Tab-separated table of C-alpha atoms and ligand atoms in Angstrom:
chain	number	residue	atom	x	y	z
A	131	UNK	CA	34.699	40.907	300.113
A	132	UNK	CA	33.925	44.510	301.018
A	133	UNK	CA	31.765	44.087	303.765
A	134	UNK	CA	31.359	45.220	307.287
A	135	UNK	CA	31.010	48.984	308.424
A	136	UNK	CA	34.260	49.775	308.689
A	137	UNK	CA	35.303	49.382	304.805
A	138	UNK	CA	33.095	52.639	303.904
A	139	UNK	CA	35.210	54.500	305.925
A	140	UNK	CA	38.098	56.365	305.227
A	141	UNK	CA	41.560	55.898	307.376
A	142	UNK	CA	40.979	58.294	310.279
A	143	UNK	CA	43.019	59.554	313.541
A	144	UNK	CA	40.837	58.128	315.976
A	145	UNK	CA	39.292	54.935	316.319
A	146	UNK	CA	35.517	55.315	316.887
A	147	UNK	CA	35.460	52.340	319.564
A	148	UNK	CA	31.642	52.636	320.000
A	149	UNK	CA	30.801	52.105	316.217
A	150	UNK	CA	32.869	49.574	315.653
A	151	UNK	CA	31.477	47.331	318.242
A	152	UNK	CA	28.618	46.379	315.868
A	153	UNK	CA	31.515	44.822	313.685
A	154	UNK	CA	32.123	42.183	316.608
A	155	UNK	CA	28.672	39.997	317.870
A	156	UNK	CA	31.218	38.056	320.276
A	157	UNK	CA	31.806	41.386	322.195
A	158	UNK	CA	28.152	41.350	323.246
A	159	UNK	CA	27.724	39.182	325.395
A	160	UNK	CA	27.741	38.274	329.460
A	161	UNK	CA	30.007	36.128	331.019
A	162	UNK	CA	29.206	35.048	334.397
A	163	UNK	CA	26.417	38.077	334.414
A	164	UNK	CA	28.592	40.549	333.549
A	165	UNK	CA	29.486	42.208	330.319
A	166	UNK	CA	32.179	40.453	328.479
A	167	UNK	CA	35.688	42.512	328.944
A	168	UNK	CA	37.929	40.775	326.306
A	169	UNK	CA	41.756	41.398	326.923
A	170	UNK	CA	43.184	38.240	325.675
A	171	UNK	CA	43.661	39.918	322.111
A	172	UNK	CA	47.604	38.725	322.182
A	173	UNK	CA	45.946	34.624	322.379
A	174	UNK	CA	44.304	35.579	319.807
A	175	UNK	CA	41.794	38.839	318.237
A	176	UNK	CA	38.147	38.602	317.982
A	177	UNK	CA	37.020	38.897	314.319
A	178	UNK	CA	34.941	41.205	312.834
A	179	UNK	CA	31.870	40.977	310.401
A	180	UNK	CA	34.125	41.603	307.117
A	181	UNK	CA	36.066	38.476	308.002
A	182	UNK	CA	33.586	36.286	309.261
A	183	UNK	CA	31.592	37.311	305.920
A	184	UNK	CA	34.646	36.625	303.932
A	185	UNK	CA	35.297	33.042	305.528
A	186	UNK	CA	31.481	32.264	304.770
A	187	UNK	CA	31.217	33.884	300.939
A	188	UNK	CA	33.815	31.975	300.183
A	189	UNK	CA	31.838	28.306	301.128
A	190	UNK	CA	29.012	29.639	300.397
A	191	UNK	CA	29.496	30.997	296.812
A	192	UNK	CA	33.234	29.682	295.217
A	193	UNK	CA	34.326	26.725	297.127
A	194	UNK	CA	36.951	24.398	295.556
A	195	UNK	CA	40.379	23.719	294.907
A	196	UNK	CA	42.738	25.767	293.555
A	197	UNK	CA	45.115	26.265	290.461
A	198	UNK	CA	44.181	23.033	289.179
A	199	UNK	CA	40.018	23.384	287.798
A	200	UNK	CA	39.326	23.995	284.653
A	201	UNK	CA	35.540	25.244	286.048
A	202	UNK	CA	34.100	28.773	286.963
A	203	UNK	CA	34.702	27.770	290.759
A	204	UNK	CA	37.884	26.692	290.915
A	205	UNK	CA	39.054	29.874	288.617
A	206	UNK	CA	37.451	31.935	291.353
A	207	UNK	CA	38.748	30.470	294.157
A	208	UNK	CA	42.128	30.640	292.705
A	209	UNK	CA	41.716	33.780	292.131
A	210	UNK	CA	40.212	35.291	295.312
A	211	UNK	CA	43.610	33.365	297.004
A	212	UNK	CA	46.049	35.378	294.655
A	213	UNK	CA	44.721	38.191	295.395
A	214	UNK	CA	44.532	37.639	299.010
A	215	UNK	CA	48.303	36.840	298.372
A	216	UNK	CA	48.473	40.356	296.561
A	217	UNK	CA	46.899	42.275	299.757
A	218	UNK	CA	49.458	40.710	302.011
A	219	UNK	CA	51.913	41.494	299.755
A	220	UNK	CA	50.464	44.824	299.241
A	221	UNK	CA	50.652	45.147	303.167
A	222	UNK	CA	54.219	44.389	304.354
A	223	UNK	CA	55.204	46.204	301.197
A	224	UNK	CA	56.857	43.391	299.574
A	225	UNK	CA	58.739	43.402	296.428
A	226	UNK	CA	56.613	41.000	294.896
A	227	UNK	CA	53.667	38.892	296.070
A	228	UNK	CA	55.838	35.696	295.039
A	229	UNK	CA	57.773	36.340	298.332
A	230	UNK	CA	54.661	35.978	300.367
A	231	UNK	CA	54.690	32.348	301.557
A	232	UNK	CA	50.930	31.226	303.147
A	233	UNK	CA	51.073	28.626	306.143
A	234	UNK	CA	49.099	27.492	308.941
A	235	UNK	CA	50.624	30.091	311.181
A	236	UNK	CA	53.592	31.989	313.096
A	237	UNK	CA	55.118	28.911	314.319
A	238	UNK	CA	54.340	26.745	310.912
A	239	UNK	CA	55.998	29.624	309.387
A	240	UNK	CA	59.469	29.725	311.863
A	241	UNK	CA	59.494	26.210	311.611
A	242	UNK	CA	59.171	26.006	307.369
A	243	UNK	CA	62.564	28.948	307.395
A	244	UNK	CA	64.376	26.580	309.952
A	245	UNK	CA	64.181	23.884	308.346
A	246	UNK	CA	65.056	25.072	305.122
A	247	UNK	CA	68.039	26.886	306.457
A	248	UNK	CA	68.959	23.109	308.406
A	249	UNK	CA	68.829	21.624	304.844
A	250	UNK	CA	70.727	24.112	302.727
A	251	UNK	CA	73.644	23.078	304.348
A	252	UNK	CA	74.369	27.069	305.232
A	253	UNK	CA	74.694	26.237	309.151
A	254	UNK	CA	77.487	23.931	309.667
A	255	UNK	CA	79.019	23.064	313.352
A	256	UNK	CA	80.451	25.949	315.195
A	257	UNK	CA	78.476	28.519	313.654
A	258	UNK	CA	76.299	30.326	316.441
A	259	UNK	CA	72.039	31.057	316.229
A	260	UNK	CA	71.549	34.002	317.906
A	261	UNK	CA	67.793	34.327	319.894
A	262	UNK	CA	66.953	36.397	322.348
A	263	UNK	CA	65.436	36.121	325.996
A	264	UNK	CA	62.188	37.418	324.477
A	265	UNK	CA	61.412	34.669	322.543
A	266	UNK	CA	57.934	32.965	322.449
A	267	UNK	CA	58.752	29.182	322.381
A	268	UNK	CA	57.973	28.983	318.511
A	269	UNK	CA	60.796	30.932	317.840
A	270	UNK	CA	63.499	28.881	320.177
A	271	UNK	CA	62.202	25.340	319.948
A	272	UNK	CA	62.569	25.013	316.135
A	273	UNK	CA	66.286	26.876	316.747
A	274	UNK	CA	66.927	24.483	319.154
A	275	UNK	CA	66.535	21.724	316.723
A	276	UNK	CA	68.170	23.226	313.653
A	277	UNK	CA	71.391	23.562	316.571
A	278	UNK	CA	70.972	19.798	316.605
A	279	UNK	CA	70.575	18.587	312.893
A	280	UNK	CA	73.618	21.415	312.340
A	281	UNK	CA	75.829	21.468	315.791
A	282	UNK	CA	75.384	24.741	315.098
A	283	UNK	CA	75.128	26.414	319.349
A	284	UNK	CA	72.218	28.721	320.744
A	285	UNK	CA	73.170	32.309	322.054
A	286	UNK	CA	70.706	34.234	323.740
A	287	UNK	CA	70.684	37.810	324.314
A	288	UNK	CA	69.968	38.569	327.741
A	289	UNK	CA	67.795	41.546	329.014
A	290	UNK	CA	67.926	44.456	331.765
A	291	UNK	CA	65.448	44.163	334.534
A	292	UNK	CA	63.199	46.160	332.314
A	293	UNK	CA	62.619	43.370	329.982
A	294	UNK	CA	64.298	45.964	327.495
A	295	UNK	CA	67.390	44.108	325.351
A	296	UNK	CA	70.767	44.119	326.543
A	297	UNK	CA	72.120	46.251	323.269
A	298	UNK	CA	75.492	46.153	324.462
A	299	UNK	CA	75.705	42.175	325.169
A	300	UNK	CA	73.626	41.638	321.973
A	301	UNK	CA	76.812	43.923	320.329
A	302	UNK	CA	79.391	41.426	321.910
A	303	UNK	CA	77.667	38.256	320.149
A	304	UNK	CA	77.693	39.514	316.914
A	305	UNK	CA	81.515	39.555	317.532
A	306	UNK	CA	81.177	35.324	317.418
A	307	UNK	CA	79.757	33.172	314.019
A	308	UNK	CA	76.388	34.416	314.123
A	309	UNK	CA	74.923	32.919	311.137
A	310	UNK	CA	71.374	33.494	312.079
A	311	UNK	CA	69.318	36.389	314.225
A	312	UNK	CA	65.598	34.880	315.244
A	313	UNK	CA	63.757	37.936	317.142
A	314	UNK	CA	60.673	39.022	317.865
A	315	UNK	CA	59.497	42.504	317.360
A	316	UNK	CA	57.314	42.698	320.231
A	317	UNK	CA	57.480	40.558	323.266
A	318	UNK	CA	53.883	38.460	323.479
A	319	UNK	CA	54.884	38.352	327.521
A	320	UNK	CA	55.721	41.894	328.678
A	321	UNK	CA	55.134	43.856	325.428
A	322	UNK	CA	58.680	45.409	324.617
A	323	UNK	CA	59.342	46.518	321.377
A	324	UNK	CA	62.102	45.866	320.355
A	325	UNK	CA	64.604	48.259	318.168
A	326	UNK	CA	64.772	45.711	315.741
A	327	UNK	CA	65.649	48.233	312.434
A	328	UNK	CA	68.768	49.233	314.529
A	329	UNK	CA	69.090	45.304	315.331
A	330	UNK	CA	68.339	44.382	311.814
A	331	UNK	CA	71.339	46.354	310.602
A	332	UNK	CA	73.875	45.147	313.009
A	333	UNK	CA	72.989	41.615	312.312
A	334	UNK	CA	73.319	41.700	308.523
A	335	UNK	CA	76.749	44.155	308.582
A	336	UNK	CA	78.156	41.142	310.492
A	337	UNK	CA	77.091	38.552	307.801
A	338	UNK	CA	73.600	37.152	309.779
A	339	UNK	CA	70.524	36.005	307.650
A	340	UNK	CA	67.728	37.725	310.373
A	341	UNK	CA	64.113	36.260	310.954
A	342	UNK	CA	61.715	38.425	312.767
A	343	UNK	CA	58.638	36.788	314.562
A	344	UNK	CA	55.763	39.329	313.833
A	345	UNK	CA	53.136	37.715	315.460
A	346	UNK	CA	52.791	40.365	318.094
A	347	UNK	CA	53.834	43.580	315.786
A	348	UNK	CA	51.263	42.365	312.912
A	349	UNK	CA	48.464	43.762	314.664
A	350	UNK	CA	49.789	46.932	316.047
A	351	UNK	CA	52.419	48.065	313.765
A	352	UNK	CA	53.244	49.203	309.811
A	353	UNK	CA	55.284	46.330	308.565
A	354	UNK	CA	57.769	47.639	305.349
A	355	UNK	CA	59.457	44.394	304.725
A	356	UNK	CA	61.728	45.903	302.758
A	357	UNK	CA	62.445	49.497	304.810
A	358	UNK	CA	63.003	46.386	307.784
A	359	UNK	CA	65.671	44.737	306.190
A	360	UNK	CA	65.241	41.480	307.296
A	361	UNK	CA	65.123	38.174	305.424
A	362	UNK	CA	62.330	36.372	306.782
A	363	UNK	CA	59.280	37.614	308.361
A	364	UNK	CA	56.333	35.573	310.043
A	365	UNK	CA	52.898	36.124	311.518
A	366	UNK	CA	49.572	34.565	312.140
A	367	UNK	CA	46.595	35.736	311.223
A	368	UNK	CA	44.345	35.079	313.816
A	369	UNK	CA	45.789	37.702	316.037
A	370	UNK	CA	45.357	40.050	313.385
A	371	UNK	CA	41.503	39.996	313.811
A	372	UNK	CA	41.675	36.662	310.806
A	373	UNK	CA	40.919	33.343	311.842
A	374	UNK	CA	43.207	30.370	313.181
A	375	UNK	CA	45.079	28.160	310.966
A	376	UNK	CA	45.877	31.008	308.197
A	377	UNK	CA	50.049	32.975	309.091
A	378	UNK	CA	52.019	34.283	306.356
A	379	UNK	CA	56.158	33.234	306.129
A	380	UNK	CA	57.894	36.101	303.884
A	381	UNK	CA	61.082	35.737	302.797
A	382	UNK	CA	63.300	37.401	300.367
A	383	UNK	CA	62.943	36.241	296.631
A	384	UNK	CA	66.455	35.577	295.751
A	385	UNK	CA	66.760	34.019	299.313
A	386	UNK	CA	63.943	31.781	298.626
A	387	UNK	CA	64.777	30.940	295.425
A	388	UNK	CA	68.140	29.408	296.480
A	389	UNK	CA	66.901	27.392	299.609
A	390	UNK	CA	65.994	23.725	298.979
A	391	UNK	CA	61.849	23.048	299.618
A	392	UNK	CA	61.139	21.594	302.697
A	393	UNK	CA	57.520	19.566	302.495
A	394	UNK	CA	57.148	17.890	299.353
A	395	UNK	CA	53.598	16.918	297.027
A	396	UNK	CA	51.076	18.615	295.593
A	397	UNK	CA	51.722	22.512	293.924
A	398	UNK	CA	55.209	22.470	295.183
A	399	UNK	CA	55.878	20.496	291.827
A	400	UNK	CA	56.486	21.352	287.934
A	401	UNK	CA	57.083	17.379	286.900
A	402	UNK	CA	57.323	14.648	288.595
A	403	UNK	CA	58.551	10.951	287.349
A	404	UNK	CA	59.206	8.108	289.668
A	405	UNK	CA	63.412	8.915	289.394
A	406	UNK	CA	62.678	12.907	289.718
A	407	UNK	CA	61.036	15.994	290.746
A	408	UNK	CA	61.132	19.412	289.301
A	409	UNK	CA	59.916	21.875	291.911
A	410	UNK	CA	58.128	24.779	291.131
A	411	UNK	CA	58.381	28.395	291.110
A	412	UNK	CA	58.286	30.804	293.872
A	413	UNK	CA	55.720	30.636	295.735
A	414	UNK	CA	54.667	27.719	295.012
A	415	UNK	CA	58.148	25.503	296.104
A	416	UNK	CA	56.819	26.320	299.627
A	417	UNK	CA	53.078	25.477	299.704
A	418	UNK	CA	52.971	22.035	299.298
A	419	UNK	CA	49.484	20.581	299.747
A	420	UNK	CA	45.956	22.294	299.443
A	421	UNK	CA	46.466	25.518	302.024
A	422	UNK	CA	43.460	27.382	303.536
A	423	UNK	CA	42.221	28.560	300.991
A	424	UNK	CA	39.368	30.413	302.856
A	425	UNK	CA	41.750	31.907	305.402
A	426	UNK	CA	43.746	33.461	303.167
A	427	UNK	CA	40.751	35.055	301.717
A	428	UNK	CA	39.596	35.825	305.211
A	429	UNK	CA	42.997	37.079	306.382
A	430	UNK	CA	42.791	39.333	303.016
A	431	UNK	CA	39.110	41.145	304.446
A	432	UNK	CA	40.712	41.575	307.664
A	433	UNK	CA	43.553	43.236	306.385
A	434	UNK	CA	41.367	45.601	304.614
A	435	UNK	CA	39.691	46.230	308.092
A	436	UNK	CA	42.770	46.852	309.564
A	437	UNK	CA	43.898	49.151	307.227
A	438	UNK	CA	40.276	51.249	306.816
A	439	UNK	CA	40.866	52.060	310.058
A	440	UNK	CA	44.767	52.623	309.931
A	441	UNK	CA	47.309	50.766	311.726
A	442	UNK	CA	48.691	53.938	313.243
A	443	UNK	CA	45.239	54.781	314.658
A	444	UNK	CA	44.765	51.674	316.033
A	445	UNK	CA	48.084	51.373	317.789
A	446	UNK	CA	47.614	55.099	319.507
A	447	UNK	CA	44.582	53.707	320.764
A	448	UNK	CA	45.793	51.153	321.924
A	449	UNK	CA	48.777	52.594	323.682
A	450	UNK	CA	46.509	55.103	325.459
A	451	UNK	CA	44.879	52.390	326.811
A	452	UNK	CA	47.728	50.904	327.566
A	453	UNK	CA	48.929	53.340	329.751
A	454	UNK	CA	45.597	54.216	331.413
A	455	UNK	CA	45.653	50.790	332.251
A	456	UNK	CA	48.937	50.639	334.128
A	457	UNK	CA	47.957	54.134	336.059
A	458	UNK	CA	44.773	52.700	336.914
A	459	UNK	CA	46.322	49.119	338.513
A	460	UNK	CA	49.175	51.025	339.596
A	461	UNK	CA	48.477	52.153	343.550
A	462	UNK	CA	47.277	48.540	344.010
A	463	UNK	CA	49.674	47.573	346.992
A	464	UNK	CA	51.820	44.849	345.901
A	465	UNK	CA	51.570	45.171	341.913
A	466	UNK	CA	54.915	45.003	339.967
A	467	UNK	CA	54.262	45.709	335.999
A	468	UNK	CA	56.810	44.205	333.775
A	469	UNK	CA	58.661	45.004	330.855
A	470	UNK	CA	59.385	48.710	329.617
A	471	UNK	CA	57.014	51.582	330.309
A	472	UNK	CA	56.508	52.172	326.356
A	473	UNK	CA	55.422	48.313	325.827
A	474	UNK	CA	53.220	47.680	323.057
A	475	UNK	CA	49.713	45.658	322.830
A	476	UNK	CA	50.114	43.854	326.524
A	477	UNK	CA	50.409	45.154	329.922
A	478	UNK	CA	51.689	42.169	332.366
A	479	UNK	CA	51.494	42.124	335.623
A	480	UNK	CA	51.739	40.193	339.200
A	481	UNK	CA	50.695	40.791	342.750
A	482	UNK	CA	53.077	40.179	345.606
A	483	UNK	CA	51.709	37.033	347.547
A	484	UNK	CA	49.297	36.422	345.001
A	485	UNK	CA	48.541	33.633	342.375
A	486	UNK	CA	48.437	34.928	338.625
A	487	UNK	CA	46.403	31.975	337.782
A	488	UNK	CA	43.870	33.129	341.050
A	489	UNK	CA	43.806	36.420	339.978
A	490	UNK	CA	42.595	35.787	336.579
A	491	UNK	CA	40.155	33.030	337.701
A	492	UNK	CA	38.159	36.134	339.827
A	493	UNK	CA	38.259	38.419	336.538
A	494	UNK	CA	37.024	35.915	334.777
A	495	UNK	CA	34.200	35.632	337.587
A	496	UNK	CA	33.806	39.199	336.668
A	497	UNK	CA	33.663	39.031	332.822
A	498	UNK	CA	37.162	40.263	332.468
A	499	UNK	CA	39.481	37.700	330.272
A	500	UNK	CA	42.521	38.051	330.229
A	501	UNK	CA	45.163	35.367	329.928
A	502	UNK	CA	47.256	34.084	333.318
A	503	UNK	CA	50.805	31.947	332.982
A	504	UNK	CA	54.482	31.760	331.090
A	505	UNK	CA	52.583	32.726	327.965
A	506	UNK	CA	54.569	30.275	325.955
A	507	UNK	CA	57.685	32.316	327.259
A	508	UNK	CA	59.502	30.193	330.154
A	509	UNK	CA	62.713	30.972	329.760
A	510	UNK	CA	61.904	34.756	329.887
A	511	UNK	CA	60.201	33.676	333.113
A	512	UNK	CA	62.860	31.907	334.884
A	513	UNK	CA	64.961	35.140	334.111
A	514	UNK	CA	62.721	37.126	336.003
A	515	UNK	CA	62.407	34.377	338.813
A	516	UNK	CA	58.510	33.747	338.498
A	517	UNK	CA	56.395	31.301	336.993
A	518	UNK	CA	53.464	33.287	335.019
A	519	UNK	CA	51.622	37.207	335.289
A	520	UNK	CA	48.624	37.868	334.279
A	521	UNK	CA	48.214	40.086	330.971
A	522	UNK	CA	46.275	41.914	329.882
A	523	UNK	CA	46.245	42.553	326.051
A	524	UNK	CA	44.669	45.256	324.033
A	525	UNK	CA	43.150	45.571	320.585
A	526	UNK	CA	41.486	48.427	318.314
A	527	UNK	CA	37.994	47.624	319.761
A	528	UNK	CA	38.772	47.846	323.292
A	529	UNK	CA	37.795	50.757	325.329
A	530	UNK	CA	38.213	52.996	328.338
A	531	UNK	CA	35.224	51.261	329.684
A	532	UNK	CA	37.422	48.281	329.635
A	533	UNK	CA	40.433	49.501	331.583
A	534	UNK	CA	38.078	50.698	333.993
A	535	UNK	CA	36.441	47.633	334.442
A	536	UNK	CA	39.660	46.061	334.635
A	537	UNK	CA	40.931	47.860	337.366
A	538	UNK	CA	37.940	47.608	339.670
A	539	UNK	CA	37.825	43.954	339.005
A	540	UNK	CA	41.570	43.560	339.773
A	541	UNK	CA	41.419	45.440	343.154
A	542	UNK	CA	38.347	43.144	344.147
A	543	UNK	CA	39.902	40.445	343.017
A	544	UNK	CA	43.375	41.282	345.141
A	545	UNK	CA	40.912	41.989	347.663
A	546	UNK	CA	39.505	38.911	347.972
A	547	UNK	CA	42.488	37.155	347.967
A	548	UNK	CA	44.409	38.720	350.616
B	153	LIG	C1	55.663	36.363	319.745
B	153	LIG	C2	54.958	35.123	319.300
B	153	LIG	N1	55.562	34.271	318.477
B	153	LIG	C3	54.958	33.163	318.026
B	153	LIG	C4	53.688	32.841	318.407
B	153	LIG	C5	53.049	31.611	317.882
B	153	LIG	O1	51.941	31.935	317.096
B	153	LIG	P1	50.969	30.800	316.559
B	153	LIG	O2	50.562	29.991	317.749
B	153	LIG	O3	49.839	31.558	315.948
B	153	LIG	O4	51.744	29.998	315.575
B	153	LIG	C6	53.015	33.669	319.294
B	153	LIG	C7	51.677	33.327	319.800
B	153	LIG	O5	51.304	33.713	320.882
B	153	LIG	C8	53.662	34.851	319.740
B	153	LIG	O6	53.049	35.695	320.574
């Protein structure tokens, strides 16, 4: 599944923006006349070549089920998916590939480890789930209702004005029965990054099983599962340049071994009579059903992209652009940036007087996407007293070109609507 430019190359320091264009036909294109300016990347990444080739080998040469043929194709497919599940593993540096848990995405993923945790019977009324103001709705909602199967209680850790974490309140509630930490690593809204080894730490010396929501880190950040110290991890892979419908759930083997399954049927099972089931190993117990077979494969090749190029690479460019970005829009009169100045992957923004969702209608009138709203965050907007920014949001084939055309747009666009 070695295909694409970028696999012939070697990791480097830089990332050679102008090559790598050719790896993504989507990029060139107009939009409304003008040349398409994609900063939506934290909705979602554009894919490259290698993947889309990988999604289309894979139905075009080995399609069928899995683990259960006896025939050439289904032993191929079978094995093309475990060793997809090897690369991920391979990637987050996990013990053992049986810890890596396939699913349909980030918030498939948050919702399997909730309601596995709901069902062991570990959470029991009066212990306290600790969140924080951060959180993408994926990773409160499915909180919300393991607090209501449990009567265990939500805590929230609030944040500065920054949209950094309040360390010393998050301190305080590890004081109470925090059985579980749910955090993200970076915020999909404003960008923080969190300090989530130092958080990590805290959480387990005072007895919390901790799930960190990757789906914003996956893309722009090494991930050492084990070096983290977490329990759980989740991401999607469609904002890791993979496409939709494809996340990965890791968990800790001896963690996962112990919890009860949560969907039951096919490959989740060693024997089943009509009185009894035996489930079956790790990590099958948790894939019940036939999973996407071709994503996995797919999320495998971009992986491989990802990592050709190197993840550190990728997320210096980035955070130049980043930053170019927010001294470009920032003498626009009006403009307030949000979150910390060392945010990661999305700069997010509003204009004094002005409608995000206006703003982003113009860019879009000018080619530029970008994505206008709560971005799936509303408590973390009703904190800050507004109902949406616009954001911008970067990824490795973005360029210089782009920030400038973003902050011409932007002016003309705050232009026109004062
Ligand atoms: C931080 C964070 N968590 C969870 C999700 C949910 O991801 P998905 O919709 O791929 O399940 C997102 C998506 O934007 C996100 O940014």
């Amino acid at each position: 599944m070695r295909h694409g430019t970028a696999h012939a190359r070697r990791p480097r320091a830089m990332i050679p923006t102008d090559s790598l264009l050719a790896d993504f036909p989507i990029l060139d294109q107009s939009i409304h006349g003008q040349r398409l300016v994609y900063l939506d990347n934290a909705a979602t990444t554009q894919k490259p070549l290698a993947v889309l080739f990988a999604s289309r080998h894979f139905y075009e040469a080995i399609n069928s089920n899995i683990h259960r043929g006896t025939h050439q194709l289904a032993r191929a497919s079978t094995e093309a998916y475990e060793q997809a599940r090897q690369t991920v593993a391979n990637h987050l540096h996990a013990a053992t590939s049986d810890e890596v848990i396939f699913t349909s995405g980030t918030t498939a993923s948050i919702n399997l480890v909730a309601n596995i945790l709901a069902l062991s019977g570990r959470i029991t009324a009066g212990d306290e789930v600790l969140i924080s103001t951060l959180e993408h709705h994926s990773n409160i909602v499915p909180w919300q209702m393991l607090c209501q199967r449990t009567g265990a209680t939500l805590k929230v850790i609030p944040c500065h004005d920054d949209g950094s974490l309040d360390q010393d309140a998050f301190g305080a509630l590890l004081g109470g029965r925090v059985k579980i930490l749910a955090l993200t690593w970076i915020s999909n809204a404003f960008g923080t990054v969190n300090p989530v080894v130092e958080m990590i730490r805290a959480a387990k010396a005072a007895g919390a099983l901790v799930v960190i929501d990757a789906a914003q880190s996956a893309a722009h950040l090494a991930i050492d599962v084990q070096a983290l110290g977490a329990d759980f991890l989740a991401f999607s892979g469609h904002k890791l340049y993979a496409p939709t419908g494809i996340g990965v759930l890791w968990g800790r083997a001896a963690l996962l071994n112990e919890l009860p399954p949560w969907q039951g049927g096919g490959e989740m099972i060693k024997e089943v009579t009509f009185e009894h089931t035996r489930y079956n190993d790790l990590p099958f117990k948790y894939e019940a059903g036939t999973p996407n077979i071709e994503g996995a494969i797919a999320l495998a090749a971009a992986l491989d992209y990802v990592n050709a190029l190197g993840i550190g690479a990728i997320h210096a460019h980035e955070t130049q652009l980043i930053r170019a970005a927010a001294d470009a829009l920032g003498d626009i009169p009006g403009i307030r940036f949000y979150g910390p100045e060392d945010r990661s992957g999305s700069l997010s923004f509003a204009v004094d007087g002005l409608h995000h969702y206006d703003i982003g209608t113009l860019l879009d009138q000018m080619g530029v996407a970008v994505r206008t709203g709560h971005h799936c965050c509303q408590p973390l907007m009703a904190r800050f007293g507004i109902n949406g920014t616009v954001r911008a949001s970067f990824a490795l084939y973005n360029t210089a070109q782009d920030v400038a055309t973003l902050a011409t747009a932007t002016r003309k666009a705050v232009a026109m609507l004062r």
